[in-house]
């Protein structure tokens, strides 16, 4: 149940924008017109009340504004005649179809992943340019240019407002964009905070929307389950001062049971339907973690087996790195270090802070204090996330204290 005008407008944004683009084209100008209609609604509806047909009201206001904007921009008579002669592009379709088409349009292959994310947040998520810029810690002017270039690229590509012929292939890009939006919110790659809750919530909202639109797609269900099961741990991931708390040390009573139940139910119902894809497997791994009563009771052999199936489906160095950790937990640090040697020269991950952090963790497990300190220091030097830097420096300090204890020096604080 939509409870506020703001919630209602956010839910209607992709429907209204989809309707305008489908009818008239001109993605860039249509998006501006919709934003002005949303602003008018935000000002009028709290005073006058929500109209009986809020979607129709927004489409009508946005259509009028679109015509005004186009006429202003098109000074020559020839272009004005084109505006007057415009006809809808194709037969009318449902609101859900409009939203789905808009998602595919935002993930057009002509766009870079960064532009796909920005355009999706703007057009489907309903976020303002300023909000998106803040989420990715770039100036608003920079984000404005990125979104403008993205909309221009889509229009220049000649894309029509209809489901693309390569929609099965492009669905993978749509899922990846939603996952990246969530992941940037769950573990921020830069800045002072470990998490950006509003961005993670937007990723989940988009995943829920996709699941409503494509209820029979197993990978869509798998993605939603993965995000829910991952987000369930959010309250326990940071300490009172925003410091990072690794999963093994988290207070699991703080995990969100409603999200765990929903995610487990979803992946349990989805897996038997097949075929099994990467998001379903990652959700199954997350479910094993979330259903474990403690870190010590985690079924690491099952997680190893799931990662080995996942590695057969995807050439992803981060999956390989997570597999290393699982093997180390199931079979001991030496087994993990042996596997790590096989992937550490992969150019896609060779300079990633997570590779060095895992090496430090495994060396610490094996008792190599000096090697672990060196690896943690290298990881801290490579991450741009302040909470992760602080966590890694704490690991170094703790190990320095251990070394001092063993050599007869002063004890740790």
mmCIF file of C-alpha atoms in Angstrom:
data_model
loop_
_atom_site.group_PDB
_atom_site.id
_atom_site.type_symbol
_atom_site.label_atom_id
_atom_site.label_comp_id
_atom_site.label_asym_id
_atom_site.label_seq_id
_atom_site.Cartn_x
_atom_site.Cartn_y
_atom_site.Cartn_z
ATOM 1 C CA UNK A 1 0.000 0.000 0.000
ATOM 2 C CA UNK A 2 1.465 3.303 -1.069
ATOM 3 C CA UNK A 3 1.321 5.556 1.956
ATOM 4 C CA UNK A 4 2.517 8.997 0.871
ATOM 5 C CA UNK A 5 2.398 11.297 -2.129
ATOM 6 C CA UNK A 6 6.153 10.865 -2.458
ATOM 7 C CA UNK A 7 5.817 7.065 -2.561
ATOM 8 C CA UNK A 8 3.023 7.297 -5.118
ATOM 9 C CA UNK A 9 5.000 9.622 -7.369
ATOM 10 C CA UNK A 10 8.066 7.395 -7.226
ATOM 11 C CA UNK A 11 5.987 4.356 -8.194
ATOM 12 C CA UNK A 12 4.322 6.233 -11.064
ATOM 13 C CA UNK A 13 7.500 7.835 -12.462
ATOM 14 C CA UNK A 14 8.590 4.988 -14.772
ATOM 15 C CA UNK A 15 5.004 4.400 -15.915
ATOM 16 C CA UNK A 16 4.498 8.032 -16.899
ATOM 17 C CA UNK A 17 7.913 8.399 -18.533
ATOM 18 C CA UNK A 18 7.379 5.118 -20.372
ATOM 19 C CA UNK A 19 4.012 6.290 -21.662
ATOM 20 C CA UNK A 20 5.454 9.560 -22.993
ATOM 21 C CA UNK A 21 8.487 7.985 -24.645
ATOM 22 C CA UNK A 22 6.330 5.279 -26.211
ATOM 23 C CA UNK A 23 3.871 7.818 -27.584
ATOM 24 C CA UNK A 24 6.168 10.619 -28.658
ATOM 25 C CA UNK A 25 9.814 9.528 -28.540
ATOM 26 C CA UNK A 26 12.347 12.191 -27.506
ATOM 27 C CA UNK A 27 13.598 10.442 -24.359
ATOM 28 C CA UNK A 28 15.601 13.431 -23.117
ATOM 29 C CA UNK A 29 12.836 16.017 -23.424
ATOM 30 C CA UNK A 30 10.182 13.598 -22.200
ATOM 31 C CA UNK A 31 12.175 12.987 -19.036
ATOM 32 C CA UNK A 32 12.358 16.741 -18.378
ATOM 33 C CA UNK A 33 8.609 17.049 -18.931
ATOM 34 C CA UNK A 34 7.866 14.230 -16.501
ATOM 35 C CA UNK A 35 10.060 15.828 -13.841
ATOM 36 C CA UNK A 36 8.107 19.069 -14.162
ATOM 37 C CA UNK A 37 4.813 17.172 -13.913
ATOM 38 C CA UNK A 38 6.076 15.416 -10.782
ATOM 39 C CA UNK A 39 7.046 18.761 -9.276
ATOM 40 C CA UNK A 40 3.573 20.145 -10.009
ATOM 41 C CA UNK A 41 1.979 17.100 -8.397
ATOM 42 C CA UNK A 42 4.213 17.337 -5.323
ATOM 43 C CA UNK A 43 3.067 20.928 -4.864
ATOM 44 C CA UNK A 44 -0.647 20.486 -5.663
ATOM 45 C CA UNK A 45 -1.693 17.051 -4.420
ATOM 46 C CA UNK A 46 -0.936 17.586 -0.720
ATOM 47 C CA UNK A 47 -3.199 20.663 -0.882
ATOM 48 C CA UNK A 48 -5.928 19.662 -3.377
ATOM 49 C CA UNK A 49 -5.852 15.905 -2.813
ATOM 50 C CA UNK A 50 -4.684 13.091 -5.061
ATOM 51 C CA UNK A 51 -6.777 12.928 -8.264
ATOM 52 C CA UNK A 52 -8.883 9.861 -9.017
ATOM 53 C CA UNK A 53 -6.528 8.892 -11.833
ATOM 54 C CA UNK A 54 -3.079 10.103 -10.708
ATOM 55 C CA UNK A 55 -1.247 8.393 -13.576
ATOM 56 C CA UNK A 56 -3.574 9.993 -16.153
ATOM 57 C CA UNK A 57 -3.158 13.388 -14.474
ATOM 58 C CA UNK A 58 0.632 13.128 -14.663
ATOM 59 C CA UNK A 59 0.608 11.973 -18.289
ATOM 60 C CA UNK A 60 -1.675 14.835 -19.281
ATOM 61 C CA UNK A 61 0.417 17.482 -17.524
ATOM 62 C CA UNK A 62 3.690 15.995 -18.772
ATOM 63 C CA UNK A 63 2.367 15.767 -22.348
ATOM 64 C CA UNK A 64 1.436 19.439 -22.320
ATOM 65 C CA UNK A 65 4.826 20.331 -20.896
ATOM 66 C CA UNK A 66 6.547 18.133 -23.467
ATOM 67 C CA UNK A 67 4.815 19.992 -26.269
ATOM 68 C CA UNK A 68 5.821 23.333 -24.757
ATOM 69 C CA UNK A 69 9.446 22.258 -24.413
ATOM 70 C CA UNK A 70 9.656 20.918 -27.931
ATOM 71 C CA UNK A 71 8.114 24.001 -29.447
ATOM 72 C CA UNK A 72 10.511 26.191 -27.543
ATOM 73 C CA UNK A 73 13.482 24.157 -28.747
ATOM 74 C CA UNK A 74 12.327 23.788 -32.324
ATOM 75 C CA UNK A 75 12.436 27.264 -33.735
ATOM 76 C CA UNK A 76 12.091 26.424 -37.382
ATOM 77 C CA UNK A 77 8.730 25.727 -38.982
ATOM 78 C CA UNK A 78 9.849 22.349 -40.311
ATOM 79 C CA UNK A 79 10.510 20.995 -36.843
ATOM 80 C CA UNK A 80 7.254 22.434 -35.491
ATOM 81 C CA UNK A 81 5.389 20.594 -38.252
ATOM 82 C CA UNK A 82 7.144 17.393 -37.221
ATOM 83 C CA UNK A 83 5.912 17.869 -33.657
ATOM 84 C CA UNK A 84 2.344 18.420 -34.840
ATOM 85 C CA UNK A 85 2.541 15.288 -37.000
ATOM 86 C CA UNK A 86 3.909 12.964 -34.361
ATOM 87 C CA UNK A 87 1.998 9.732 -33.825
ATOM 88 C CA UNK A 88 2.331 7.140 -31.085
ATOM 89 C CA UNK A 89 5.108 4.599 -31.621
ATOM 90 C CA UNK A 90 3.240 1.296 -31.700
ATOM 91 C CA UNK A 91 0.121 0.076 -29.965
ATOM 92 C CA UNK A 92 -0.588 0.987 -26.368
ATOM 93 C CA UNK A 93 0.704 -1.481 -23.815
ATOM 94 C CA UNK A 94 0.214 -1.917 -20.089
ATOM 95 C CA UNK A 95 1.862 0.087 -17.337
ATOM 96 C CA UNK A 96 4.016 -2.883 -16.335
ATOM 97 C CA UNK A 97 5.202 -3.312 -19.922
ATOM 98 C CA UNK A 98 6.118 0.378 -20.106
ATOM 99 C CA UNK A 99 8.270 0.063 -17.001
ATOM 100 C CA UNK A 100 9.982 -3.059 -18.311
ATOM 101 C CA UNK A 101 10.688 -1.449 -21.686
ATOM 102 C CA UNK A 102 12.096 1.595 -19.906
ATOM 103 C CA UNK A 103 14.469 -0.628 -17.919
ATOM 104 C CA UNK A 104 15.701 -2.257 -21.108
ATOM 105 C CA UNK A 105 16.083 1.150 -22.739
ATOM 106 C CA UNK A 106 18.200 2.431 -19.839
ATOM 107 C CA UNK A 107 20.451 -0.635 -20.208
ATOM 108 C CA UNK A 108 21.021 -0.077 -23.926
ATOM 109 C CA UNK A 109 24.274 -1.703 -25.113
ATOM 110 C CA UNK A 110 25.457 1.651 -26.489
ATOM 111 C CA UNK A 111 25.898 2.858 -22.902
ATOM 112 C CA UNK A 112 28.724 2.169 -20.483
ATOM 113 C CA UNK A 113 27.810 0.373 -17.221
ATOM 114 C CA UNK A 114 28.226 3.634 -15.289
ATOM 115 C CA UNK A 115 25.820 5.414 -17.651
ATOM 116 C CA UNK A 116 23.343 2.530 -17.496
ATOM 117 C CA UNK A 117 23.288 2.771 -13.706
ATOM 118 C CA UNK A 118 22.879 6.550 -13.680
ATOM 119 C CA UNK A 119 20.125 6.520 -16.295
ATOM 120 C CA UNK A 120 18.259 3.694 -14.543
ATOM 121 C CA UNK A 121 18.349 5.546 -11.218
ATOM 122 C CA UNK A 122 17.120 8.712 -12.908
ATOM 123 C CA UNK A 123 14.429 7.335 -15.234
ATOM 124 C CA UNK A 124 13.171 4.261 -13.375
ATOM 125 C CA UNK A 125 14.241 4.975 -9.812
ATOM 126 C CA UNK A 126 12.975 8.533 -9.856
ATOM 127 C CA UNK A 127 16.078 9.864 -8.099
ATOM 128 C CA UNK A 128 17.142 13.410 -8.828
ATOM 129 C CA UNK A 129 20.465 14.118 -10.463
ATOM 130 C CA UNK A 130 21.689 15.611 -7.191
ATOM 131 C CA UNK A 131 20.752 12.418 -5.288
ATOM 132 C CA UNK A 132 22.556 10.217 -7.806
ATOM 133 C CA UNK A 133 25.608 12.472 -7.720
ATOM 134 C CA UNK A 134 25.701 12.271 -3.918
ATOM 135 C CA UNK A 135 25.368 8.496 -4.023
ATOM 136 C CA UNK A 136 28.421 8.172 -6.269
ATOM 137 C CA UNK A 137 30.339 11.052 -4.692
ATOM 138 C CA UNK A 138 30.736 13.094 -7.860
ATOM 139 C CA UNK A 139 29.772 16.723 -8.508
ATOM 140 C CA UNK A 140 26.203 17.248 -9.673
ATOM 141 C CA UNK A 141 27.476 18.851 -12.877
ATOM 142 C CA UNK A 142 29.470 15.709 -13.669
ATOM 143 C CA UNK A 143 26.421 13.496 -13.152
ATOM 144 C CA UNK A 144 24.267 15.862 -15.222
ATOM 145 C CA UNK A 145 26.669 15.495 -18.150
ATOM 146 C CA UNK A 146 26.772 11.700 -17.742
ATOM 147 C CA UNK A 147 22.985 11.387 -17.770
ATOM 148 C CA UNK A 148 22.612 13.839 -20.650
ATOM 149 C CA UNK A 149 25.168 11.913 -22.736
ATOM 150 C CA UNK A 150 23.387 8.660 -21.912
ATOM 151 C CA UNK A 151 19.994 9.945 -23.043
ATOM 152 C CA UNK A 152 21.533 11.388 -26.205
ATOM 153 C CA UNK A 153 23.264 8.098 -26.964
ATOM 154 C CA UNK A 154 20.005 6.177 -26.602
ATOM 155 C CA UNK A 155 18.197 8.613 -28.879
ATOM 156 C CA UNK A 156 21.011 8.654 -31.455
ATOM 157 C CA UNK A 157 20.970 4.853 -31.547
ATOM 158 C CA UNK A 158 17.497 4.994 -33.067
ATOM 159 C CA UNK A 159 16.089 2.744 -30.348
ATOM 160 C CA UNK A 160 12.295 2.534 -30.376
ATOM 161 C CA UNK A 161 10.195 2.286 -27.259
ATOM 162 C CA UNK A 162 9.540 -1.417 -27.477
ATOM 163 C CA UNK A 163 11.034 -4.560 -25.998
ATOM 164 C CA UNK A 164 14.262 -5.167 -27.962
ATOM 165 C CA UNK A 165 14.742 -8.266 -30.075
ATOM 166 C CA UNK A 166 17.758 -9.163 -27.941
ATOM 167 C CA UNK A 167 15.789 -8.834 -24.695
ATOM 168 C CA UNK A 168 16.881 -12.235 -23.391
ATOM 169 C CA UNK A 169 20.509 -11.198 -23.776
ATOM 170 C CA UNK A 170 19.913 -7.686 -22.490
ATOM 171 C CA UNK A 171 18.082 -8.923 -19.397
ATOM 172 C CA UNK A 172 21.502 -9.910 -18.100
ATOM 173 C CA UNK A 173 22.603 -6.266 -18.329
ATOM 174 C CA UNK A 174 19.414 -5.142 -16.544
ATOM 175 C CA UNK A 175 20.024 -7.586 -13.686
ATOM 176 C CA UNK A 176 23.667 -6.561 -13.462
ATOM 177 C CA UNK A 177 22.763 -2.869 -13.232
ATOM 178 C CA UNK A 178 20.271 -3.548 -10.435
ATOM 179 C CA UNK A 179 22.862 -5.678 -8.628
ATOM 180 C CA UNK A 180 25.546 -2.985 -8.972
ATOM 181 C CA UNK A 181 23.184 -0.329 -7.638
ATOM 182 C CA UNK A 182 22.487 -2.470 -4.583
ATOM 183 C CA UNK A 183 26.123 -3.434 -4.119
ATOM 184 C CA UNK A 184 27.330 0.166 -4.195
ATOM 185 C CA UNK A 185 24.847 0.916 -1.443
ATOM 186 C CA UNK A 186 25.663 -2.172 0.601
ATOM 187 C CA UNK A 187 29.440 -1.738 0.434
ATOM 188 C CA UNK A 188 30.395 1.724 -0.796
ATOM 189 C CA UNK A 189 33.553 1.721 -2.849
ATOM 190 C CA UNK A 190 34.523 5.212 -1.722
ATOM 191 C CA UNK A 191 33.786 7.697 1.024
ATOM 192 C CA UNK A 192 33.432 7.840 4.793
ATOM 193 C CA UNK A 193 30.504 5.410 5.201
ATOM 194 C CA UNK A 194 30.510 1.659 4.730
ATOM 195 C CA UNK A 195 26.892 1.633 3.560
ATOM 196 C CA UNK A 196 24.522 3.937 1.688
ATOM 197 C CA UNK A 197 21.231 2.527 2.838
ATOM 198 C CA UNK A 198 19.078 4.498 0.407
ATOM 199 C CA UNK A 199 21.007 3.170 -2.597
ATOM 200 C CA UNK A 200 20.781 -0.443 -1.410
ATOM 201 C CA UNK A 201 17.054 0.062 -0.815
ATOM 202 C CA UNK A 202 16.667 1.367 -4.353
ATOM 203 C CA UNK A 203 18.378 -1.747 -5.721
ATOM 204 C CA UNK A 204 15.935 -3.937 -3.798
ATOM 205 C CA UNK A 205 12.977 -1.853 -4.990
ATOM 206 C CA UNK A 206 14.064 -2.265 -8.613
ATOM 207 C CA UNK A 207 14.577 -6.004 -8.106
ATOM 208 C CA UNK A 208 11.073 -6.305 -6.633
ATOM 209 C CA UNK A 209 9.698 -4.393 -9.610
ATOM 210 C CA UNK A 210 11.463 -6.719 -12.027
ATOM 211 C CA UNK A 211 10.150 -9.760 -10.174
ATOM 212 C CA UNK A 212 6.585 -8.424 -10.413
ATOM 213 C CA UNK A 213 7.042 -7.834 -14.139
ATOM 214 C CA UNK A 214 8.798 -11.169 -14.817
ATOM 215 C CA UNK A 215 7.490 -13.504 -12.093
ATOM 216 C CA UNK A 216 8.476 -16.679 -13.954
ATOM 217 C CA UNK A 217 12.113 -15.752 -14.592
ATOM 218 C CA UNK A 218 14.302 -17.792 -12.232
ATOM 219 C CA UNK A 219 17.306 -15.454 -12.359
ATOM 220 C CA UNK A 220 15.160 -12.408 -11.580
ATOM 221 C CA UNK A 221 13.839 -14.278 -8.538
ATOM 222 C CA UNK A 222 17.383 -15.324 -7.678
ATOM 223 C CA UNK A 223 18.614 -11.737 -7.788
ATOM 224 C CA UNK A 224 15.818 -10.531 -5.511
ATOM 225 C CA UNK A 225 16.492 -13.373 -3.060
ATOM 226 C CA UNK A 226 20.215 -12.561 -3.072
ATOM 227 C CA UNK A 227 19.628 -8.889 -2.297
ATOM 228 C CA UNK A 228 17.157 -9.655 0.492
ATOM 229 C CA UNK A 229 19.398 -12.238 2.133
ATOM 230 C CA UNK A 230 22.391 -9.938 1.890
ATOM 231 C CA UNK A 231 20.570 -6.846 3.156
ATOM 232 C CA UNK A 232 19.272 -8.838 6.136
ATOM 233 C CA UNK A 233 22.752 -8.537 7.714
ATOM 234 C CA UNK A 234 22.913 -4.764 7.331
ATOM 235 C CA UNK A 235 22.200 -3.753 10.970
ATOM 236 C CA UNK A 236 25.076 -5.881 12.264
ATOM 237 C CA UNK A 237 27.708 -4.855 9.698
ATOM 238 C CA UNK A 238 28.765 -1.670 11.457
ATOM 239 C CA UNK A 239 29.607 -0.853 15.060
ATOM 240 C CA UNK A 240 28.498 2.171 17.093
ATOM 241 C CA UNK A 241 31.020 4.430 15.349
ATOM 242 C CA UNK A 242 30.373 3.156 11.836
ATOM 243 C CA UNK A 243 33.261 0.722 11.920
ATOM 244 C CA UNK A 244 33.159 -2.428 9.780
ATOM 245 C CA UNK A 245 32.206 -5.638 11.597
ATOM 246 C CA UNK A 246 33.094 -8.798 9.601
ATOM 247 C CA UNK A 247 30.439 -11.504 9.345
ATOM 248 C CA UNK A 248 32.227 -13.873 11.726
ATOM 249 C CA UNK A 249 32.030 -11.243 14.482
ATOM 250 C CA UNK A 250 28.514 -9.945 13.835
ATOM 251 C CA UNK A 251 25.717 -10.148 16.396
ATOM 252 C CA UNK A 252 23.329 -12.324 14.422
ATOM 253 C CA UNK A 253 20.413 -11.365 16.634
ATOM 254 C CA UNK A 254 20.536 -8.021 14.797
ATOM 255 C CA UNK A 255 19.965 -9.635 11.411
ATOM 256 C CA UNK A 256 16.510 -8.951 9.957
ATOM 257 C CA UNK A 257 14.500 -12.201 10.196
ATOM 258 C CA UNK A 258 11.709 -11.035 7.869
ATOM 259 C CA UNK A 259 14.164 -10.518 5.015
ATOM 260 C CA UNK A 260 15.829 -13.860 5.709
ATOM 261 C CA UNK A 261 12.492 -15.706 5.626
ATOM 262 C CA UNK A 262 11.409 -13.954 2.433
ATOM 263 C CA UNK A 263 14.747 -14.592 0.723
ATOM 264 C CA UNK A 264 14.933 -18.242 1.794
ATOM 265 C CA UNK A 265 11.337 -18.905 0.724
ATOM 266 C CA UNK A 266 11.977 -17.258 -2.633
ATOM 267 C CA UNK A 267 15.162 -19.170 -3.467
ATOM 268 C CA UNK A 268 13.718 -22.437 -2.130
ATOM 269 C CA UNK A 269 10.756 -22.091 -4.490
ATOM 270 C CA UNK A 270 12.921 -20.979 -7.427
ATOM 271 C CA UNK A 271 15.823 -23.450 -7.475
ATOM 272 C CA UNK A 272 13.790 -26.548 -8.415
ATOM 273 C CA UNK A 273 12.317 -24.798 -11.471
ATOM 274 C CA UNK A 274 15.657 -24.503 -13.294
ATOM 275 C CA UNK A 275 17.757 -23.744 -15.150
ATOM 276 C CA UNK A 276 20.008 -22.631 -12.305
ATOM 277 C CA UNK A 277 21.904 -19.383 -12.919
ATOM 278 C CA UNK A 278 24.586 -17.346 -11.107
ATOM 279 C CA UNK A 279 22.202 -15.174 -9.078
ATOM 280 C CA UNK A 280 20.301 -18.218 -7.818
ATOM 281 C CA UNK A 281 23.544 -19.885 -6.733
ATOM 282 C CA UNK A 282 24.733 -16.745 -4.957
ATOM 283 C CA UNK A 283 21.360 -16.521 -3.220
ATOM 284 C CA UNK A 284 21.699 -20.161 -2.123
ATOM 285 C CA UNK A 285 25.134 -19.368 -0.656
ATOM 286 C CA UNK A 286 23.709 -16.335 1.152
ATOM 287 C CA UNK A 287 20.905 -18.520 2.519
ATOM 288 C CA UNK A 288 23.417 -20.978 4.006
ATOM 289 C CA UNK A 289 25.131 -18.091 5.800
ATOM 290 C CA UNK A 290 21.883 -16.524 7.005
ATOM 291 C CA UNK A 291 20.431 -19.775 8.329
ATOM 292 C CA UNK A 292 23.570 -20.616 10.325
ATOM 293 C CA UNK A 293 23.030 -19.896 14.024
ATOM 294 C CA UNK A 294 26.668 -18.867 14.447
ATOM 295 C CA UNK A 295 29.812 -18.438 12.376
ATOM 296 C CA UNK A 296 31.188 -21.675 13.832
ATOM 297 C CA UNK A 297 28.111 -23.611 12.665
ATOM 298 C CA UNK A 298 28.349 -22.432 9.040
ATOM 299 C CA UNK A 299 28.170 -25.338 6.572
ATOM 300 C CA UNK A 300 31.361 -24.439 4.715
ATOM 301 C CA UNK A 301 31.546 -27.686 2.675
ATOM 302 C CA UNK A 302 28.108 -26.896 1.225
ATOM 303 C CA UNK A 303 29.224 -23.355 0.411
ATOM 304 C CA UNK A 304 32.360 -24.717 -1.296
ATOM 305 C CA UNK A 305 30.213 -27.035 -3.409
ATOM 306 C CA UNK A 306 27.907 -24.183 -4.435
ATOM 307 C CA UNK A 307 30.874 -21.976 -5.383
ATOM 308 C CA UNK A 308 32.325 -24.768 -7.504
ATOM 309 C CA UNK A 309 29.073 -24.979 -9.474
ATOM 310 C CA UNK A 310 29.022 -21.188 -9.757
ATOM 311 C CA UNK A 311 32.588 -21.161 -11.109
ATOM 312 C CA UNK A 312 31.439 -23.419 -13.939
ATOM 313 C CA UNK A 313 28.859 -20.811 -14.970
ATOM 314 C CA UNK A 314 30.810 -17.577 -14.654
ATOM 315 C CA UNK A 315 34.345 -16.329 -15.242
ATOM 316 C CA UNK A 316 34.363 -13.888 -12.345
ATOM 317 C CA UNK A 317 37.554 -13.337 -10.300
ATOM 318 C CA UNK A 318 35.560 -12.229 -7.248
ATOM 319 C CA UNK A 319 33.651 -15.502 -7.294
ATOM 320 C CA UNK A 320 36.996 -17.284 -7.471
ATOM 321 C CA UNK A 321 38.264 -15.233 -4.514
ATOM 322 C CA UNK A 322 35.171 -16.042 -2.454
ATOM 323 C CA UNK A 323 35.690 -19.705 -3.331
ATOM 324 C CA UNK A 324 39.234 -19.435 -1.924
ATOM 325 C CA UNK A 325 37.864 -18.164 1.391
ATOM 326 C CA UNK A 326 35.268 -20.933 1.543
ATOM 327 C CA UNK A 327 37.907 -23.599 0.843
ATOM 328 C CA UNK A 328 40.133 -22.159 3.575
ATOM 329 C CA UNK A 329 37.282 -22.263 6.061
ATOM 330 C CA UNK A 330 36.344 -25.815 5.107
ATOM 331 C CA UNK A 331 39.797 -27.364 4.613
ATOM 332 C CA UNK A 332 42.254 -25.040 6.316
ATOM 333 C CA UNK A 333 44.270 -21.933 5.393
ATOM 334 C CA UNK A 334 46.984 -23.815 3.496
ATOM 335 C CA UNK A 335 44.413 -25.168 1.033
ATOM 336 C CA UNK A 336 43.107 -21.647 0.572
ATOM 337 C CA UNK A 337 46.571 -20.166 0.045
ATOM 338 C CA UNK A 338 47.329 -22.794 -2.602
ATOM 339 C CA UNK A 339 44.172 -21.834 -4.506
ATOM 340 C CA UNK A 340 44.960 -18.145 -4.065
ATOM 341 C CA UNK A 341 48.221 -18.589 -5.969
ATOM 342 C CA UNK A 342 46.198 -19.745 -8.969
ATOM 343 C CA UNK A 343 44.172 -16.539 -9.259
ATOM 344 C CA UNK A 344 46.403 -13.782 -7.850
ATOM 345 C CA UNK A 345 47.964 -13.054 -11.255
ATOM 346 C CA UNK A 346 44.582 -12.454 -12.907
ATOM 347 C CA UNK A 347 44.905 -8.863 -14.167
ATOM 348 C CA UNK A 348 41.263 -8.181 -13.270
ATOM 349 C CA UNK A 349 41.985 -8.651 -9.574
ATOM 350 C CA UNK A 350 45.772 -8.459 -9.194
ATOM 351 C CA UNK A 351 45.661 -4.959 -7.689
ATOM 352 C CA UNK A 352 42.285 -5.201 -5.931
ATOM 353 C CA UNK A 353 42.395 -4.570 -2.186
ATOM 354 C CA UNK A 354 40.154 -7.590 -1.581
ATOM 355 C CA UNK A 355 42.810 -9.961 -2.910
ATOM 356 C CA UNK A 356 45.339 -8.616 -0.406
ATOM 357 C CA UNK A 357 42.783 -8.644 2.415
ATOM 358 C CA UNK A 358 42.018 -12.320 1.767
ATOM 359 C CA UNK A 359 45.719 -13.126 1.638
ATOM 360 C CA UNK A 360 46.174 -11.359 4.972
ATOM 361 C CA UNK A 361 43.265 -13.266 6.496
ATOM 362 C CA UNK A 362 44.599 -16.653 5.353
ATOM 363 C CA UNK A 363 48.141 -15.866 6.476
ATOM 364 C CA UNK A 364 46.782 -14.783 9.856
ATOM 365 C CA UNK A 365 44.843 -18.062 10.100
ATOM 366 C CA UNK A 366 48.029 -19.987 9.296
ATOM 367 C CA UNK A 367 50.053 -18.158 11.977
ATOM 368 C CA UNK A 368 52.204 -16.058 9.628
ATOM 369 C CA UNK A 369 51.807 -12.790 11.530
ATOM 370 C CA UNK A 370 54.411 -10.800 9.605
ATOM 371 C CA UNK A 371 53.054 -11.899 6.213
ATOM 372 C CA UNK A 372 49.511 -11.099 7.310
ATOM 373 C CA UNK A 373 50.490 -7.599 8.449
ATOM 374 C CA UNK A 374 52.196 -6.909 5.110
ATOM 375 C CA UNK A 375 49.143 -8.105 3.188
ATOM 376 C CA UNK A 376 46.708 -6.069 5.307
ATOM 377 C CA UNK A 377 48.846 -2.949 4.849
ATOM 378 C CA UNK A 378 48.819 -3.498 1.077
ATOM 379 C CA UNK A 379 45.027 -3.898 1.147
ATOM 380 C CA UNK A 380 44.561 -0.703 3.185
ATOM 381 C CA UNK A 381 46.685 1.221 0.696
ATOM 382 C CA UNK A 382 44.468 0.092 -2.182
ATOM 383 C CA UNK A 383 40.934 0.624 -0.890
ATOM 384 C CA UNK A 384 39.196 4.001 -1.157
ATOM 385 C CA UNK A 385 36.601 3.132 1.494
ATOM 386 C CA UNK A 386 37.437 4.818 4.806
ATOM 387 C CA UNK A 387 35.726 2.165 7.024
ATOM 388 C CA UNK A 388 37.577 -0.603 5.215
ATOM 389 C CA UNK A 389 40.867 1.260 5.598
ATOM 390 C CA UNK A 390 40.250 1.628 9.330
ATOM 391 C CA UNK A 391 39.334 -2.035 9.700
ATOM 392 C CA UNK A 392 42.486 -3.158 7.896
ATOM 393 C CA UNK A 393 44.645 -0.825 9.982
ATOM 394 C CA UNK A 394 43.066 -2.314 13.111
ATOM 395 C CA UNK A 395 44.023 -5.764 11.884
ATOM 396 C CA UNK A 396 47.609 -4.573 11.406
ATOM 397 C CA UNK A 397 47.659 -3.005 14.888
ATOM 398 C CA UNK A 398 46.261 -6.154 16.481
ATOM 399 C CA UNK A 399 48.880 -8.305 14.779
ATOM 400 C CA UNK A 400 51.606 -5.891 15.838
ATOM 401 C CA UNK A 401 50.413 -6.410 19.411
ATOM 402 C CA UNK A 402 50.550 -10.168 18.976
ATOM 403 C CA UNK A 403 54.124 -9.920 17.717
ATOM 404 C CA UNK A 404 55.070 -7.750 20.690
ATOM 405 C CA UNK A 405 53.508 -10.269 23.099
ATOM 406 C CA UNK A 406 55.400 -13.147 21.545
ATOM 407 C CA UNK A 407 58.732 -11.278 21.671
ATOM 408 C CA UNK A 408 58.284 -10.185 25.290
ATOM 409 C CA UNK A 409 57.315 -6.609 24.441
ATOM 410 C CA UNK A 410 54.414 -4.588 25.796
ATOM 411 C CA UNK A 411 50.919 -6.063 25.612
ATOM 412 C CA UNK A 412 48.239 -4.744 23.264
ATOM 413 C CA UNK A 413 45.912 -1.974 24.401
#
